[in-house]
Amino acid sequence: MDVTEFEEMIDRLGEDLSFWPDDRRLPAEELLAGSPAAQALLDEARTLRQALAAPTVRAPKGLADRIAAAAAKMKGDPAEPSTEGETAGS
């Protein structure tokens, strides 16, 4: 097994080699013993799996409303009366 095939197997079967069929797992373990590139791929796959398994990050309540209000304020909300173009005598 080469590194390219190992990467394809990780994509198909996952990073937990214990779930791989024996005829794929044994060559993969041999490759891992001598290939820093294969070990890096496995480490990356494990890190990705952990990140995907982490709890979902939730935004604080009301954040979307505060963002929309700030954006409207920056843009010049058309609901607010505009003083542009008015002169001192009008």
Short mmCIF file of N, CA and C in Angstrom, two decimals:
data_model
loop_
_atom_site.label_atom_id
_atom_site.label_comp_id
_atom_site.label_asym_id
_atom_site.label_seq_id
_atom_site.Cartn_x
_atom_site.Cartn_y
_atom_site.Cartn_z
N MET A 1 0.86 -1.17 0.00
CA MET A 1 0.00 0.00 0.00
C MET A 1 0.90 1.23 0.00
N ASP A 2 0.53 2.21 -0.82
CA ASP A 2 1.27 3.47 -0.83
C ASP A 2 0.43 4.55 -0.14
N VAL A 3 1.02 5.72 0.01
CA VAL A 3 0.37 6.81 0.75
C VAL A 3 -0.92 7.24 0.07
N THR A 4 -0.94 7.28 -1.24
CA THR A 4 -2.15 7.68 -1.97
C THR A 4 -3.30 6.71 -1.70
N GLU A 5 -3.01 5.42 -1.78
CA GLU A 5 -4.04 4.42 -1.49
C GLU A 5 -4.48 4.50 -0.03
N PHE A 6 -3.54 4.75 0.86
CA PHE A 6 -3.86 4.88 2.28
C PHE A 6 -4.82 6.05 2.50
N GLU A 7 -4.55 7.16 1.84
CA GLU A 7 -5.43 8.32 1.97
C GLU A 7 -6.84 8.01 1.45
N GLU A 8 -6.92 7.30 0.34
CA GLU A 8 -8.22 6.91 -0.21
C GLU A 8 -8.97 6.00 0.76
N MET A 9 -8.23 5.10 1.40
CA MET A 9 -8.87 4.19 2.36
C MET A 9 -9.38 4.96 3.59
N ILE A 10 -8.63 5.94 4.03
CA ILE A 10 -9.10 6.77 5.14
C ILE A 10 -10.38 7.47 4.74
N ASP A 11 -10.41 8.01 3.52
CA ASP A 11 -11.61 8.69 3.04
C ASP A 11 -12.81 7.75 2.99
N ARG A 12 -12.57 6.50 2.62
CA ARG A 12 -13.68 5.54 2.49
C ARG A 12 -14.06 4.87 3.80
N LEU A 13 -13.06 4.50 4.59
CA LEU A 13 -13.33 3.67 5.77
C LEU A 13 -13.16 4.40 7.10
N GLY A 14 -12.62 5.60 7.05
CA GLY A 14 -12.42 6.35 8.28
C GLY A 14 -11.03 6.16 8.85
N GLU A 15 -10.75 6.92 9.90
CA GLU A 15 -9.40 6.92 10.46
C GLU A 15 -9.17 5.85 11.52
N ASP A 16 -10.21 5.16 11.93
CA ASP A 16 -10.05 4.10 12.93
C ASP A 16 -9.76 2.78 12.21
N LEU A 17 -8.49 2.41 12.22
CA LEU A 17 -8.06 1.23 11.46
C LEU A 17 -8.68 -0.06 11.99
N SER A 18 -9.15 -0.06 13.22
CA SER A 18 -9.76 -1.29 13.76
C SER A 18 -11.03 -1.67 13.02
N PHE A 19 -11.63 -0.74 12.30
CA PHE A 19 -12.83 -1.03 11.52
C PHE A 19 -12.52 -1.48 10.10
N TRP A 20 -11.27 -1.39 9.71
CA TRP A 20 -10.87 -1.77 8.36
C TRP A 20 -10.81 -3.29 8.24
N PRO A 21 -11.12 -3.83 7.07
CA PRO A 21 -10.94 -5.27 6.85
C PRO A 21 -9.45 -5.63 6.99
N ASP A 22 -9.19 -6.85 7.46
CA ASP A 22 -7.81 -7.29 7.69
C ASP A 22 -6.92 -7.10 6.48
N ASP A 23 -7.44 -7.40 5.30
CA ASP A 23 -6.61 -7.31 4.10
C ASP A 23 -6.22 -5.88 3.75
N ARG A 24 -6.85 -4.89 4.35
CA ARG A 24 -6.51 -3.48 4.15
C ARG A 24 -5.79 -2.92 5.38
N ARG A 25 -6.20 -3.37 6.55
CA ARG A 25 -5.62 -2.86 7.79
C ARG A 25 -4.15 -3.24 7.95
N LEU A 26 -3.81 -4.49 7.68
CA LEU A 26 -2.44 -4.95 7.88
C LEU A 26 -1.44 -4.18 7.00
N PRO A 27 -1.70 -4.01 5.69
CA PRO A 27 -0.78 -3.20 4.87
C PRO A 27 -0.73 -1.74 5.35
N ALA A 28 -1.86 -1.23 5.83
CA ALA A 28 -1.89 0.15 6.32
C ALA A 28 -1.01 0.29 7.56
N GLU A 29 -1.08 -0.67 8.46
CA GLU A 29 -0.25 -0.62 9.67
C GLU A 29 1.23 -0.70 9.32
N GLU A 30 1.57 -1.52 8.32
CA GLU A 30 2.96 -1.61 7.86
C GLU A 30 3.42 -0.27 7.28
N LEU A 31 2.56 0.35 6.49
CA LEU A 31 2.89 1.65 5.92
C LEU A 31 3.09 2.68 7.02
N LEU A 32 2.20 2.70 8.00
CA LEU A 32 2.30 3.66 9.10
C LEU A 32 3.61 3.51 9.88
N ALA A 33 4.10 2.30 9.98
CA ALA A 33 5.33 2.05 10.74
C ALA A 33 6.54 2.73 10.10
N GLY A 34 6.50 2.97 8.79
CA GLY A 34 7.67 3.53 8.14
C GLY A 34 7.44 4.80 7.35
N SER A 35 6.23 5.36 7.42
CA SER A 35 5.94 6.52 6.58
C SER A 35 5.43 7.71 7.41
N PRO A 36 6.27 8.72 7.56
CA PRO A 36 5.80 9.94 8.24
C PRO A 36 4.62 10.59 7.51
N ALA A 37 4.59 10.49 6.19
CA ALA A 37 3.49 11.08 5.42
C ALA A 37 2.17 10.37 5.74
N ALA A 38 2.20 9.05 5.85
CA ALA A 38 0.99 8.30 6.20
C ALA A 38 0.55 8.63 7.62
N GLN A 39 1.51 8.74 8.53
CA GLN A 39 1.18 9.09 9.92
C GLN A 39 0.55 10.48 9.98
N ALA A 40 1.08 11.42 9.19
CA ALA A 40 0.52 12.77 9.16
C ALA A 40 -0.92 12.76 8.64
N LEU A 41 -1.19 11.94 7.61
CA LEU A 41 -2.56 11.82 7.08
C LEU A 41 -3.50 11.28 8.14
N LEU A 42 -3.05 10.27 8.87
CA LEU A 42 -3.88 9.67 9.90
C LEU A 42 -4.14 10.67 11.02
N ASP A 43 -3.11 11.40 11.43
CA ASP A 43 -3.27 12.41 12.48
C ASP A 43 -4.25 13.50 12.04
N GLU A 44 -4.14 13.92 10.79
CA GLU A 44 -5.04 14.94 10.25
C GLU A 44 -6.49 14.44 10.23
N ALA A 45 -6.68 13.21 9.83
CA ALA A 45 -8.03 12.63 9.79
C ALA A 45 -8.62 12.53 11.20
N ARG A 46 -7.80 12.15 12.16
CA ARG A 46 -8.27 12.07 13.55
C ARG A 46 -8.63 13.44 14.10
N THR A 47 -7.81 14.43 13.78
CA THR A 47 -8.09 15.79 14.23
C THR A 47 -9.39 16.30 13.62
N LEU A 48 -9.59 16.03 12.35
CA LEU A 48 -10.82 16.44 11.68
C LEU A 48 -12.03 15.77 12.31
N ARG A 49 -11.93 14.47 12.59
CA ARG A 49 -13.04 13.74 13.20
C ARG A 49 -13.38 14.34 14.57
N GLN A 50 -12.37 14.66 15.35
CA GLN A 50 -12.61 15.25 16.67
C GLN A 50 -13.28 16.61 16.54
N ALA A 51 -12.84 17.40 15.57
CA ALA A 51 -13.44 18.72 15.37
C ALA A 51 -14.90 18.60 14.96
N LEU A 52 -15.20 17.63 14.10
CA LEU A 52 -16.59 17.45 13.65
C LEU A 52 -17.47 16.87 14.76
N ALA A 53 -16.87 16.17 15.70
CA ALA A 53 -17.65 15.56 16.79
C ALA A 53 -17.85 16.53 17.95
N ALA A 54 -17.16 17.65 17.94
CA ALA A 54 -17.27 18.62 19.03
C ALA A 54 -18.67 19.23 19.04
N PRO A 55 -19.10 19.68 20.21
CA PRO A 55 -20.43 20.30 20.30
C PRO A 55 -20.52 21.54 19.39
N THR A 56 -21.70 21.78 18.90
CA THR A 56 -21.94 22.92 18.03
C THR A 56 -21.77 24.21 18.83
N VAL A 57 -21.12 25.19 18.22
CA VAL A 57 -20.96 26.49 18.85
C VAL A 57 -22.21 27.30 18.57
N ARG A 58 -22.79 27.82 19.60
CA ARG A 58 -24.02 28.62 19.46
C ARG A 58 -23.70 30.09 19.69
N ALA A 59 -24.28 30.93 18.87
CA ALA A 59 -24.12 32.38 19.05
C ALA A 59 -24.97 32.82 20.24
N PRO A 60 -24.53 33.85 20.95
CA PRO A 60 -25.33 34.36 22.07
C PRO A 60 -26.70 34.82 21.58
N LYS A 61 -27.68 34.70 22.44
CA LYS A 61 -29.04 35.11 22.10
C LYS A 61 -29.06 36.58 21.70
N GLY A 62 -29.73 36.89 20.62
CA GLY A 62 -29.88 38.26 20.16
C GLY A 62 -28.73 38.77 19.30
N LEU A 63 -27.72 37.95 19.07
CA LEU A 63 -26.57 38.42 18.30
C LEU A 63 -26.96 38.82 16.89
N ALA A 64 -27.78 38.03 16.23
CA ALA A 64 -28.19 38.35 14.86
C ALA A 64 -28.93 39.69 14.82
N ASP A 65 -29.78 39.96 15.80
CA ASP A 65 -30.51 41.24 15.85
C ASP A 65 -29.55 42.41 16.05
N ARG A 66 -28.53 42.20 16.91
CA ARG A 66 -27.56 43.28 17.16
C ARG A 66 -26.72 43.55 15.91
N ILE A 67 -26.39 42.51 15.19
CA ILE A 67 -25.62 42.68 13.95
C ILE A 67 -26.45 43.43 12.92
N ALA A 68 -27.71 43.04 12.76
CA ALA A 68 -28.59 43.70 11.79
C ALA A 68 -28.78 45.17 12.16
N ALA A 69 -28.94 45.46 13.46
CA ALA A 69 -29.12 46.84 13.90
C ALA A 69 -27.86 47.65 13.64
N ALA A 70 -26.71 47.08 13.92
CA ALA A 70 -25.45 47.79 13.69
C ALA A 70 -25.25 48.04 12.20
N ALA A 71 -25.59 47.06 11.37
CA ALA A 71 -25.44 47.22 9.93
C ALA A 71 -26.37 48.32 9.41
N ALA A 72 -27.59 48.35 9.91
CA ALA A 72 -28.54 49.38 9.48
C ALA A 72 -28.05 50.76 9.91
N LYS A 73 -27.49 50.84 11.09
CA LYS A 73 -26.98 52.11 11.59
C LYS A 73 -25.81 52.60 10.73
N MET A 74 -24.92 51.68 10.36
CA MET A 74 -23.77 52.04 9.53
C MET A 74 -24.19 52.46 8.12
N LYS A 75 -25.24 51.82 7.64
CA LYS A 75 -25.72 52.07 6.29
C LYS A 75 -26.57 53.33 6.23
N GLY A 76 -27.08 53.77 7.36
CA GLY A 76 -28.00 54.90 7.36
C GLY A 76 -29.40 54.41 7.12
N ASP A 77 -30.00 53.87 8.14
CA ASP A 77 -31.33 53.27 8.05
C ASP A 77 -32.32 54.24 7.42
N PRO A 78 -32.98 53.84 6.32
CA PRO A 78 -33.95 54.72 5.65
C PRO A 78 -35.15 55.04 6.54
N ALA A 79 -35.36 54.32 7.61
CA ALA A 79 -36.48 54.60 8.49
C ALA A 79 -36.22 55.83 9.34
N GLU A 80 -34.94 56.20 9.50
CA GLU A 80 -34.61 57.39 10.27
C GLU A 80 -34.65 58.60 9.35
N PRO A 81 -35.15 59.74 9.86
CA PRO A 81 -35.20 60.94 9.02
C PRO A 81 -33.79 61.41 8.68
N SER A 82 -33.60 61.81 7.47
CA SER A 82 -32.31 62.27 7.00
C SER A 82 -32.24 63.78 7.06
N THR A 83 -31.09 64.29 7.46
CA THR A 83 -30.91 65.74 7.51
C THR A 83 -30.00 66.22 6.39
N GLU A 84 -29.64 65.29 5.50
CA GLU A 84 -28.77 65.67 4.39
C GLU A 84 -29.50 66.62 3.44
N GLY A 85 -28.79 67.59 2.94
CA GLY A 85 -29.35 68.49 1.94
C GLY A 85 -30.16 69.62 2.54
N GLU A 86 -30.41 69.59 3.83
CA GLU A 86 -31.17 70.68 4.45
C GLU A 86 -30.22 71.84 4.73
N THR A 87 -30.69 73.03 4.57
CA THR A 87 -29.89 74.21 4.84
C THR A 87 -30.42 74.91 6.07
N ALA A 88 -29.68 75.87 6.57
CA ALA A 88 -30.03 76.54 7.81
C ALA A 88 -31.35 77.28 7.69
N GLY A 89 -31.76 77.76 6.57
CA GLY A 89 -32.97 78.55 6.44
C GLY A 89 -34.17 77.76 6.02
N SER A 90 -34.15 76.47 5.81
CA SER A 90 -35.28 75.76 5.30
C SER A 90 -36.21 75.28 6.34
#
